[in-house]
């Protein structure tokens, strides 16, 4: 046979469109109508049957990364099936499609690359932003949500350049699986501004821009153009920022949050889910929010974002702003932060203590340390976002317990190898008095004849519902009261008064949690006057908007 003359049969377009492909789920009538006669095996399987087979295939994969790759291939092939599997097994698969396994996928992105997912915007071609979005062929009313990342501070693994697009893809998957955001109406965006990781710059297979990370005025202009273009093209879309560097994350949020519909999960989402845990703890401890004393160990974007939300909650509970600010103590690698330090980040300065206030406190070569701070401050809340394993020693925890009857201890760092203290130790060291939540999933702890269930401060409990509520209300911006409403809605889903009760609801079924959170957010947006849509029944409006995987009543695409 002469080479180059073989006839290669075309694949019907419906089989290559993941939003419309049903694979062997197409009925006989659909196969005939769509030109699929003879192109599929004879059997017609239901979505449930397909999901059972896909889950078995998934279980056969030998590692977390292999499972992540398998799911991405399924995502590329059949979105209904992908989200059916993900939603049915979300507690098990959340660590696969998101933290921690997505970190491995990001590190291997250029080597495991199979097909593009999302929009790639390059800082050296800012004039191409509108052209890039145009390739999506989506109109101004066709997009509900855009998640973007410049990948400077990915999870706990740092700068991974263009591979960070996977963090946006993973976040969107959770939005859909946990809260029913329509996957055909969401977009992942990579803001490729270069990378400072030498191994990527030297890797011949690296797929991103091969120059050091651009900063300063050029960076700011690029982000501003992205915001202006995205909000102009898709005026109803919530613009979610993810895993930006600490200074950039806060500066972008503070500069644009009243101008555009933006949300930063690392700052606002982390703060809100932690606030939910604290609100639940307050019901048990009896210490009002206005009287809380907070020590934050690890004062980066997450730590200070949490401090901001807890301080604001103190103010809403009657504390003067200056008083509330004075009830927050920040610690970082320099020890307790004081205003005379020359290496403070801009967002840390408002909480830095006057040196005269700590005159006479014990100091070593690394500043005023945690144990000394706890003994002096007598905090009601000890919060860890440091990724320093074991930082909350027995001496520290016992000192916290000596200063308050029911201490709130929140070692939020992850993964497990980075946590400041394990809950079993915290509970034992406080003789069962500590109210504990973590950033990792933890098995129940037995102590003194009581089973202590440990809530996980997982942002997936909050941001999907917050995003859904913002979309349903068509809110012009994400306000502090909307964040508070989301935190209160999550906190209301547990009864912490029972012995050993968790401070947060389980991650097992975020669907109902997201619906309740979204409904509270819609009501608050309407009350604040920022809602473009004012449904008479917010709960019904939320339910109507929640997309679920299924083949019935789906629009068909001709081949």
Coordinates of C-alpha atoms in Angstrom, one line a residue:
X1 CA 0.0 0.0 0.0
X2 CA 1.4 3.4 -1.0
X3 CA 2.3 5.5 2.1
X4 CA 0.4 8.7 2.5
X5 CA -2.7 7.5 0.7
X6 CA -4.4 5.7 3.5
X7 CA -7.9 7.0 4.3
X8 CA -8.0 7.9 8.0
X9 CA -11.7 8.0 9.2
X10 CA -12.7 11.1 10.9
X11 CA -13.8 10.9 14.6
X12 CA -17.3 12.4 15.0
X13 CA -16.9 15.7 16.8
X14 CA -19.2 14.7 19.6
X15 CA -16.8 12.0 20.7
X16 CA -13.9 14.5 21.1
X17 CA -16.0 17.1 22.9
X18 CA -15.7 16.3 26.6
X19 CA -18.6 18.5 27.5
X20 CA -20.9 16.5 25.2
X21 CA -19.3 13.1 24.9
X22 CA -21.3 10.3 26.6
X23 CA -19.2 7.4 25.2
X24 CA -21.1 4.2 25.4
X25 CA -23.8 6.1 27.3
X26 CA -25.2 7.3 24.0
X27 CA -28.5 5.5 23.3
X28 CA -29.3 3.8 20.0
X29 CA -31.4 6.7 18.8
X30 CA -28.7 9.2 19.8
X31 CA -26.0 7.2 17.9
X32 CA -28.1 7.2 14.8
X33 CA -28.9 11.0 15.0
X34 CA -25.3 11.9 15.7
X35 CA -23.6 9.8 13.0
X36 CA -22.1 7.3 15.5
X37 CA -23.5 4.2 13.8
X38 CA -20.8 1.5 14.1
X39 CA -18.4 3.8 16.0
X40 CA -19.1 2.4 19.5
X41 CA -19.5 -1.1 21.0
X42 CA -23.1 -2.4 21.0
X43 CA -23.8 -2.1 24.7
X44 CA -25.4 1.1 26.1
X45 CA -24.4 1.7 29.7
X46 CA -25.9 4.1 32.2
X47 CA -23.8 6.9 33.7
X48 CA -23.8 4.9 37.0
X49 CA -22.4 1.8 35.2
X50 CA -19.8 3.9 33.5
X51 CA -18.8 5.5 36.8
X52 CA -18.5 2.1 38.5
X53 CA -16.1 0.9 35.7
X54 CA -14.1 4.2 35.8
X55 CA -13.8 4.0 39.6
X56 CA -12.5 0.4 39.3
X57 CA -9.9 1.6 36.7
X58 CA -9.0 4.5 39.0
X59 CA -8.4 2.1 42.0
X60 CA -6.1 0.0 39.8
X61 CA -3.7 3.0 39.5
X62 CA -0.5 2.5 41.5
X63 CA 0.0 5.9 43.0
X64 CA -1.7 9.2 43.8
X65 CA 0.0 10.8 40.8
X66 CA -1.2 8.0 38.5
X67 CA -4.7 8.5 39.8
X68 CA -4.5 12.2 39.2
X69 CA -3.3 11.6 35.6
X70 CA -6.1 9.0 35.1
X71 CA -8.7 11.5 36.3
X72 CA -7.3 14.2 34.1
X73 CA -7.6 11.9 31.1
X74 CA -11.2 11.1 32.0
X75 CA -11.8 14.9 32.4
X76 CA -10.5 15.4 28.9
X77 CA -12.8 12.6 27.5
X78 CA -16.1 12.9 29.3
X79 CA -16.9 15.6 31.8
X80 CA -20.2 14.2 33.0
X81 CA -18.5 10.9 33.8
X82 CA -15.5 12.7 35.4
X83 CA -17.7 14.7 37.7
X84 CA -19.9 11.7 38.5
X85 CA -16.9 9.8 39.8
X86 CA -15.5 12.8 41.6
X87 CA -18.7 13.8 43.3
X88 CA -19.5 10.2 44.3
X89 CA -16.1 9.8 46.0
X90 CA -15.1 13.4 46.8
X91 CA -13.6 12.8 50.3
X92 CA -11.3 10.1 48.8
X93 CA -10.5 12.0 45.6
X94 CA -10.2 15.6 46.9
X95 CA -6.6 14.9 47.9
X96 CA -6.0 13.5 44.4
X97 CA -7.4 16.3 42.3
X98 CA -6.2 19.0 44.8
X99 CA -3.8 19.2 47.7
X100 CA -1.6 17.3 48.2
X101 CA -1.4 15.2 45.0
X102 CA -1.9 18.1 42.6
X103 CA 1.4 19.4 43.9
X104 CA 3.1 16.4 42.3
X105 CA 1.1 16.9 39.1
X106 CA 2.3 20.5 39.0
X107 CA 5.9 19.5 39.5
X108 CA 5.6 17.0 36.6
X109 CA 3.4 19.2 34.4
X110 CA 5.8 19.7 31.5
X111 CA 6.8 16.1 31.5
X112 CA 3.3 14.6 31.9
X113 CA 1.7 17.1 29.5
X114 CA -1.0 15.7 27.3
X115 CA -3.4 18.4 26.2
X116 CA -4.0 22.1 27.2
X117 CA -6.8 22.9 29.6
X118 CA -7.4 26.6 30.3
X119 CA -6.1 29.9 28.8
X120 CA -2.4 30.8 28.9
X121 CA -1.6 34.5 29.1
X122 CA 2.0 35.6 28.8
X123 CA 3.4 38.8 30.3
X124 CA 5.5 39.5 27.2
X125 CA 2.3 39.5 25.1
X126 CA -0.2 41.6 27.1
X127 CA -2.0 42.7 23.9
X128 CA -2.9 39.0 23.3
X129 CA -5.1 38.7 26.4
X130 CA -8.4 39.6 24.6
X131 CA -7.5 37.5 21.6
X132 CA -6.8 34.5 23.9
X133 CA -10.1 34.8 25.6
X134 CA -11.8 35.1 22.2
X135 CA -10.6 31.6 21.3
X136 CA -13.1 30.2 23.9
X137 CA -16.0 31.4 21.7
X138 CA -17.9 32.4 24.8
X139 CA -20.2 35.4 25.1
X140 CA -20.5 38.0 27.9
X141 CA -23.2 35.9 29.7
X142 CA -21.5 32.6 29.3
X143 CA -18.9 32.6 32.1
X144 CA -19.6 32.4 35.9
X145 CA -16.2 31.9 37.2
X146 CA -12.5 32.3 36.3
X147 CA -9.7 30.9 38.5
X148 CA -6.2 32.3 37.7
X149 CA -2.8 31.8 39.2
X150 CA 0.7 33.2 38.6
X151 CA 2.0 30.1 40.5
X152 CA 4.5 32.0 42.6
X153 CA 3.4 30.3 45.9
X154 CA 1.8 26.9 45.0
X155 CA 0.6 25.2 48.1
X156 CA 3.7 24.4 50.1
X157 CA 6.0 23.8 47.1
X158 CA 6.6 27.4 45.9
X159 CA 7.2 28.7 42.4
X160 CA 6.3 26.2 39.6
X161 CA 5.7 28.5 36.7
X162 CA 3.2 27.5 34.0
X163 CA 2.5 24.2 35.8
X164 CA 0.5 26.2 38.2
X165 CA -2.4 26.2 35.8
X166 CA -3.2 22.8 37.3
X167 CA -4.0 24.5 40.6
X168 CA -6.7 26.5 38.8
X169 CA -8.0 23.4 37.1
X170 CA -8.2 21.5 40.4
X171 CA -9.9 24.4 42.1
X172 CA -12.6 24.6 39.4
X173 CA -13.1 20.8 39.7
X174 CA -13.9 21.3 43.4
X175 CA -16.3 24.2 42.7
X176 CA -18.2 21.9 40.4
X177 CA -18.1 18.7 42.5
X178 CA -18.8 20.4 45.8
X179 CA -21.2 23.2 44.8
X180 CA -22.5 22.5 41.3
X181 CA -20.8 25.3 39.3
X182 CA -21.5 24.4 35.7
X183 CA -18.2 23.2 34.2
X184 CA -19.1 24.6 30.8
X185 CA -19.2 28.1 32.4
X186 CA -15.8 28.2 34.1
X187 CA -12.3 28.9 32.9
X188 CA -8.8 28.2 34.2
X189 CA -6.2 30.8 33.5
X190 CA -2.4 30.8 33.8
X191 CA -0.7 34.2 34.2
X192 CA 2.7 33.2 33.0
X193 CA 5.1 35.9 34.3
X194 CA 8.2 33.6 34.2
X195 CA 9.7 31.6 37.0
X196 CA 12.6 31.9 39.4
X197 CA 13.0 28.1 39.7
X198 CA 16.3 27.3 38.1
X199 CA 15.4 23.7 37.4
X200 CA 12.5 24.8 35.2
X201 CA 14.6 27.4 33.4
X202 CA 17.2 24.7 32.6
X203 CA 14.7 22.0 31.7
X204 CA 14.5 21.6 27.9
X205 CA 10.9 20.3 28.2
X206 CA 9.6 23.1 30.4
X207 CA 6.5 24.6 28.7
X208 CA 6.4 28.1 30.2
X209 CA 8.2 31.3 29.7
X210 CA 11.9 30.8 30.0
X211 CA 12.9 33.9 31.9
X212 CA 13.1 35.0 35.6
X213 CA 9.8 36.1 37.2
X214 CA 8.8 39.6 36.1
X215 CA 8.0 42.0 39.0
X216 CA 7.3 45.6 39.6
X217 CA 5.4 48.0 37.4
X218 CA 5.3 45.6 34.4
X219 CA 3.8 42.9 36.5
X220 CA 1.2 45.2 38.0
X221 CA 0.2 46.5 34.6
X222 CA -0.2 42.9 33.3
X223 CA -2.5 41.9 36.2
X224 CA -4.5 45.1 35.8
X225 CA -4.9 44.4 32.1
X226 CA -6.0 40.9 32.9
X227 CA -8.6 42.1 35.3
X228 CA -9.9 44.9 33.0
X229 CA -10.1 42.5 30.0
X230 CA -11.7 39.6 31.8
X231 CA -14.3 41.7 33.6
X232 CA -15.1 43.5 30.4
X233 CA -15.5 40.3 28.3
X234 CA -17.3 38.4 31.1
X235 CA -19.0 41.0 33.3
X236 CA -20.8 38.4 35.4
X237 CA -17.8 36.3 36.2
X238 CA -16.3 35.9 39.7
X239 CA -12.5 36.3 39.3
X240 CA -10.8 34.0 41.8
X241 CA -7.1 34.5 42.5
X242 CA -5.1 31.5 43.7
X243 CA -1.5 30.9 45.0
X244 CA 0.0 34.3 44.3
X245 CA 3.0 35.4 46.2
X246 CA 2.2 36.8 49.7
X247 CA 2.8 40.5 48.9
X248 CA 1.2 40.4 45.4
X249 CA -1.8 38.5 46.7
X250 CA -2.7 41.0 49.3
X251 CA -1.8 44.1 47.2
X252 CA -4.0 42.9 44.3
X253 CA -6.9 42.1 46.6
X254 CA -6.7 45.4 48.5
X255 CA -6.3 47.4 45.3
X256 CA -9.1 45.9 43.3
X257 CA -11.6 44.2 45.6
X258 CA -14.0 47.2 45.5
X259 CA -13.5 47.7 41.7
X260 CA -13.9 44.1 40.4
X261 CA -15.7 41.0 41.5
X262 CA -12.6 39.3 42.9
X263 CA -11.8 36.7 45.6
X264 CA -8.5 35.4 46.9
X265 CA -9.0 32.0 48.6
X266 CA -5.6 32.0 50.3
X267 CA -6.4 35.3 52.1
X268 CA -10.2 35.4 52.3
X269 CA -11.2 31.7 52.1
X270 CA -8.6 30.5 54.6
X271 CA -9.6 33.3 57.0
X272 CA -13.3 32.6 56.6
X273 CA -13.1 28.8 57.2
X274 CA -10.9 29.4 60.3
X275 CA -13.4 32.0 61.5
X276 CA -16.1 29.3 61.2
X277 CA -14.1 27.1 63.5
X278 CA -13.6 29.9 66.0
X279 CA -17.3 30.9 65.9
X280 CA -18.1 27.3 66.8
X281 CA -15.5 27.2 69.6
X282 CA -16.8 30.5 71.1
X283 CA -20.1 28.7 71.7
X284 CA -18.2 26.2 74.0
X285 CA -15.6 28.4 75.6
X286 CA -18.0 31.2 76.5
X287 CA -15.3 33.9 75.7
X288 CA -16.9 36.5 73.4
X289 CA -15.2 37.3 70.1
X290 CA -14.5 40.8 71.3
X291 CA -12.4 39.4 74.1
X292 CA -10.3 36.9 72.2
X293 CA -6.5 37.0 72.3
X294 CA -4.9 35.6 69.2
X295 CA -1.3 34.4 68.7
X296 CA -0.5 33.6 65.0
X297 CA 2.6 31.4 64.5
X298 CA 3.5 31.8 60.8
X299 CA 2.6 35.2 59.5
X300 CA 2.5 34.9 55.8
X301 CA -0.5 35.4 53.5
X302 CA -2.7 32.8 55.2
X303 CA -1.8 33.6 58.7
X304 CA -2.4 37.4 58.4
X305 CA -5.5 36.8 56.3
X306 CA -6.9 34.8 59.2
X307 CA -5.8 37.4 61.7
X308 CA -7.6 40.1 59.6
X309 CA -10.9 38.1 59.6
X310 CA -10.7 37.3 63.3
X311 CA -9.9 40.9 64.2
X312 CA -12.9 42.1 62.0
X313 CA -15.1 39.6 63.9
X314 CA -13.9 41.1 67.2
X315 CA -14.9 44.5 65.9
X316 CA -18.3 43.3 64.8
X317 CA -18.8 41.9 68.3
X318 CA -18.2 45.3 69.9
X319 CA -14.4 45.8 70.2
X320 CA -12.9 49.0 69.0
X321 CA -10.7 48.5 65.9
X322 CA -7.6 49.6 67.8
X323 CA -8.4 47.3 70.7
X324 CA -9.1 44.3 68.3
X325 CA -5.8 44.9 66.5
X326 CA -4.0 45.0 69.8
X327 CA -5.4 41.6 70.7
X328 CA -3.4 40.0 67.8
X329 CA 0.2 38.9 68.1
X330 CA 2.1 37.8 65.0
X331 CA 5.1 35.6 65.0
X332 CA 7.4 34.6 62.1
X333 CA 10.9 33.5 61.6
X334 CA 12.1 36.6 63.4
X335 CA 10.1 35.7 66.5
X336 CA 7.4 38.0 67.8
X337 CA 7.1 40.8 65.2
X338 CA 7.9 44.3 66.5
X339 CA 7.6 47.6 64.7
X340 CA 11.4 48.3 64.8
X341 CA 12.1 45.3 62.6
X342 CA 13.4 46.2 59.1
X343 CA 12.3 43.1 57.3
X344 CA 8.5 43.3 58.0
X345 CA 6.2 42.7 55.1
X346 CA 3.7 45.5 54.4
X347 CA 0.7 43.4 55.5
X348 CA 2.4 42.5 58.8
X349 CA 3.0 46.1 60.0
X350 CA -0.4 46.9 61.5
X351 CA 0.0 44.1 64.0
X352 CA 3.7 44.6 64.9
X353 CA 4.1 45.4 68.6
X354 CA 5.8 48.5 70.0
X355 CA 9.2 47.5 71.3
X356 CA 8.5 49.2 74.6
X357 CA 5.5 46.9 75.1
X358 CA 7.8 43.8 75.2
X359 CA 10.7 45.4 77.1
X360 CA 11.9 42.8 79.6
X361 CA 10.5 39.8 77.7
X362 CA 13.0 36.9 77.2
X363 CA 14.9 37.2 73.9
X364 CA 17.4 34.8 72.3
X365 CA 19.3 35.0 69.0
X366 CA 16.1 34.4 67.1
X367 CA 14.0 37.0 68.9
X368 CA 11.1 36.5 71.3
X369 CA 10.1 32.9 71.0
X370 CA 6.7 31.2 71.1
X371 CA 6.8 29.9 74.6
X372 CA 7.7 33.3 76.0
X373 CA 4.9 35.0 73.9
X374 CA 2.3 32.5 75.1
X375 CA 3.2 32.9 78.8
X376 CA 3.0 36.7 78.5
X377 CA 0.0 37.0 76.2
X378 CA -2.1 34.2 77.6
X379 CA -3.9 33.7 74.3
X380 CA -7.4 32.2 74.0
X381 CA -6.5 31.1 70.4
X382 CA -3.2 29.7 69.2
X383 CA -3.0 29.5 65.4
X384 CA -0.3 27.7 63.4
X385 CA 0.3 28.4 59.7
X386 CA 4.1 28.1 59.9
X387 CA 4.7 24.6 58.3
X388 CA 7.2 24.1 61.2
X389 CA 6.6 20.5 62.4
X390 CA 6.2 20.1 66.2
X391 CA 6.4 23.8 66.9
X392 CA 3.5 23.5 69.4
X393 CA 5.5 21.6 72.0
X394 CA 4.0 20.3 75.3
X395 CA 5.4 23.3 77.2
X396 CA 3.7 25.7 74.7
X397 CA 0.4 23.9 74.8
X398 CA 0.4 23.6 78.6
X399 CA 1.2 27.3 78.9
X400 CA -1.8 28.1 76.6
X401 CA -4.1 25.9 78.8
X402 CA -2.8 27.6 81.9
X403 CA -4.0 31.0 80.6
X404 CA -7.6 30.1 79.6
X405 CA -10.1 27.4 80.5
X406 CA -10.9 26.2 77.0
X407 CA -8.0 27.0 74.7
X408 CA -8.6 27.0 70.9
X409 CA -5.7 25.4 69.3
X410 CA -5.5 25.4 65.5
X411 CA -2.4 23.8 63.9
X412 CA -3.4 24.4 60.3
X413 CA -0.2 23.6 58.4
X414 CA -0.2 20.8 56.0
X415 CA 0.8 18.1 55.0
X416 CA 1.0 16.0 58.1
X417 CA 4.8 16.2 58.1
X418 CA 4.5 20.0 58.6
X419 CA 1.8 20.2 61.2
X420 CA 2.6 22.2 64.4
X421 CA 1.1 19.5 66.7
X422 CA -1.0 16.4 66.4
X423 CA -4.5 16.7 68.0
X424 CA -4.0 13.6 70.1
X425 CA -1.1 15.3 71.8
X426 CA -2.9 18.7 72.2
X427 CA -5.9 17.0 73.8
X428 CA -3.8 14.9 76.2
X429 CA -1.6 17.9 77.2
X430 CA -4.7 20.0 78.0
X431 CA -6.5 17.1 79.7
X432 CA -9.2 17.2 77.1
X433 CA -9.9 20.9 77.4
X434 CA -8.5 22.1 74.1
X435 CA -10.9 22.9 71.2
X436 CA -9.0 21.7 68.1
X437 CA -9.2 21.9 64.3
X438 CA -6.5 21.1 61.8
X439 CA -5.6 21.7 58.2
X440 CA -5.3 18.0 57.5
X441 CA -7.8 15.1 57.9
X442 CA -7.3 13.4 61.3
X443 CA -8.8 10.3 62.7
X444 CA -10.9 10.7 65.9
X445 CA -8.9 10.8 69.2
X446 CA -9.8 8.8 72.3
X447 CA -9.1 10.4 75.6
X448 CA -10.6 10.0 79.0
X449 CA -13.5 7.9 77.7
X450 CA -14.5 10.6 75.2
X451 CA -14.1 10.4 71.4
X452 CA -12.9 13.7 70.0
X453 CA -13.7 14.3 66.4
X454 CA -11.3 16.7 64.8
X455 CA -12.7 19.2 62.2
X456 CA -10.6 19.9 59.2
X457 CA -10.3 23.6 58.3
X458 CA -10.5 22.7 54.6
X459 CA -11.3 25.7 52.4
X460 CA -13.4 23.3 50.3
X461 CA -16.0 23.5 53.0
X462 CA -16.5 27.3 52.3
X463 CA -15.2 28.7 49.0
X464 CA -17.5 26.6 46.7
X465 CA -20.6 27.8 48.5
X466 CA -19.3 31.3 48.7
X467 CA -18.6 31.3 44.9
X468 CA -22.0 29.8 44.1
X469 CA -23.8 32.4 46.2
X470 CA -21.9 35.2 44.6
X471 CA -22.8 33.9 41.2
X472 CA -26.5 33.3 42.0
X473 CA -26.8 36.8 43.5
X474 CA -24.7 38.3 40.7
X475 CA -23.0 40.3 43.4
X476 CA -20.9 43.2 42.2
X477 CA -18.2 42.3 44.7
X478 CA -17.4 39.9 47.5
X479 CA -17.9 41.9 50.8
X480 CA -16.7 41.2 54.3
X481 CA -20.3 40.6 55.4
X482 CA -20.6 37.9 52.6
X483 CA -17.5 36.2 54.0
X484 CA -18.9 36.4 57.5
X485 CA -22.2 35.0 56.3
X486 CA -20.3 32.0 54.7
X487 CA -18.3 31.4 57.9
X488 CA -21.5 31.6 60.0
X489 CA -23.3 29.2 57.7
X490 CA -20.5 26.6 58.0
X491 CA -20.3 27.0 61.8
X492 CA -24.1 26.5 62.0
X493 CA -23.8 23.0 60.6
X494 CA -22.2 21.6 63.8
X495 CA -23.2 21.3 67.4
X496 CA -20.0 21.8 69.2
X497 CA -21.6 21.6 72.7
X498 CA -21.5 17.8 72.7
X499 CA -18.4 16.2 74.4
X500 CA -15.7 15.7 71.7
X501 CA -17.8 17.3 68.9
X502 CA -15.9 18.7 65.9
X503 CA -15.7 22.5 65.3
X504 CA -16.4 22.0 61.6
X505 CA -18.7 19.8 59.5
X506 CA -17.1 16.8 57.8
X507 CA -15.9 17.1 54.3
X508 CA -17.8 13.9 53.3
X509 CA -20.8 15.7 51.8
X510 CA -20.0 19.3 50.9
X511 CA -23.0 19.5 48.5
X512 CA -25.5 20.3 51.2
X513 CA -23.0 22.5 53.1
X514 CA -22.3 24.5 49.9
X515 CA -26.1 25.0 49.3
X516 CA -26.6 26.3 52.8
X517 CA -23.5 28.6 52.5
X518 CA -24.6 29.9 49.1
X519 CA -28.1 30.7 50.4
X520 CA -26.6 32.7 53.3
X521 CA -24.3 34.6 50.9
X522 CA -27.2 35.4 48.5
X523 CA -29.3 36.8 51.3
X524 CA -26.4 38.9 52.6
X525 CA -25.6 40.2 49.1
X526 CA -29.2 41.3 48.7
X527 CA -29.3 42.9 52.2
X528 CA -26.1 44.8 51.4
X529 CA -27.4 46.1 48.1
X530 CA -24.6 44.5 46.0
X531 CA -26.8 41.9 44.4
X532 CA -27.7 42.3 40.7
X533 CA -30.1 39.4 41.1
X534 CA -32.5 39.5 44.1
X535 CA -34.4 36.1 44.1
X536 CA -37.5 36.0 46.2
X537 CA -36.5 32.5 47.4
X538 CA -32.7 32.4 47.7
X539 CA -32.6 28.7 48.7
X540 CA -34.6 27.7 45.6
X541 CA -32.5 29.9 43.4
X542 CA -29.3 28.3 44.6
X543 CA -30.7 24.7 44.1
X544 CA -31.8 25.6 40.6
X545 CA -28.3 26.8 39.7
X546 CA -26.5 23.7 41.0
X547 CA -25.3 21.6 38.0
X548 CA -25.3 17.8 38.4
X549 CA -23.7 15.3 36.1
X550 CA -26.2 13.3 34.0
X551 CA -27.0 12.5 30.4
X552 CA -30.8 13.1 30.7
X553 CA -32.2 16.3 29.2
X554 CA -28.7 17.4 28.0
X555 CA -28.4 19.5 24.8
X556 CA -27.2 17.4 21.9
X557 CA -24.4 18.5 19.6
X558 CA -24.6 17.3 16.0
X559 CA -21.7 15.5 14.6

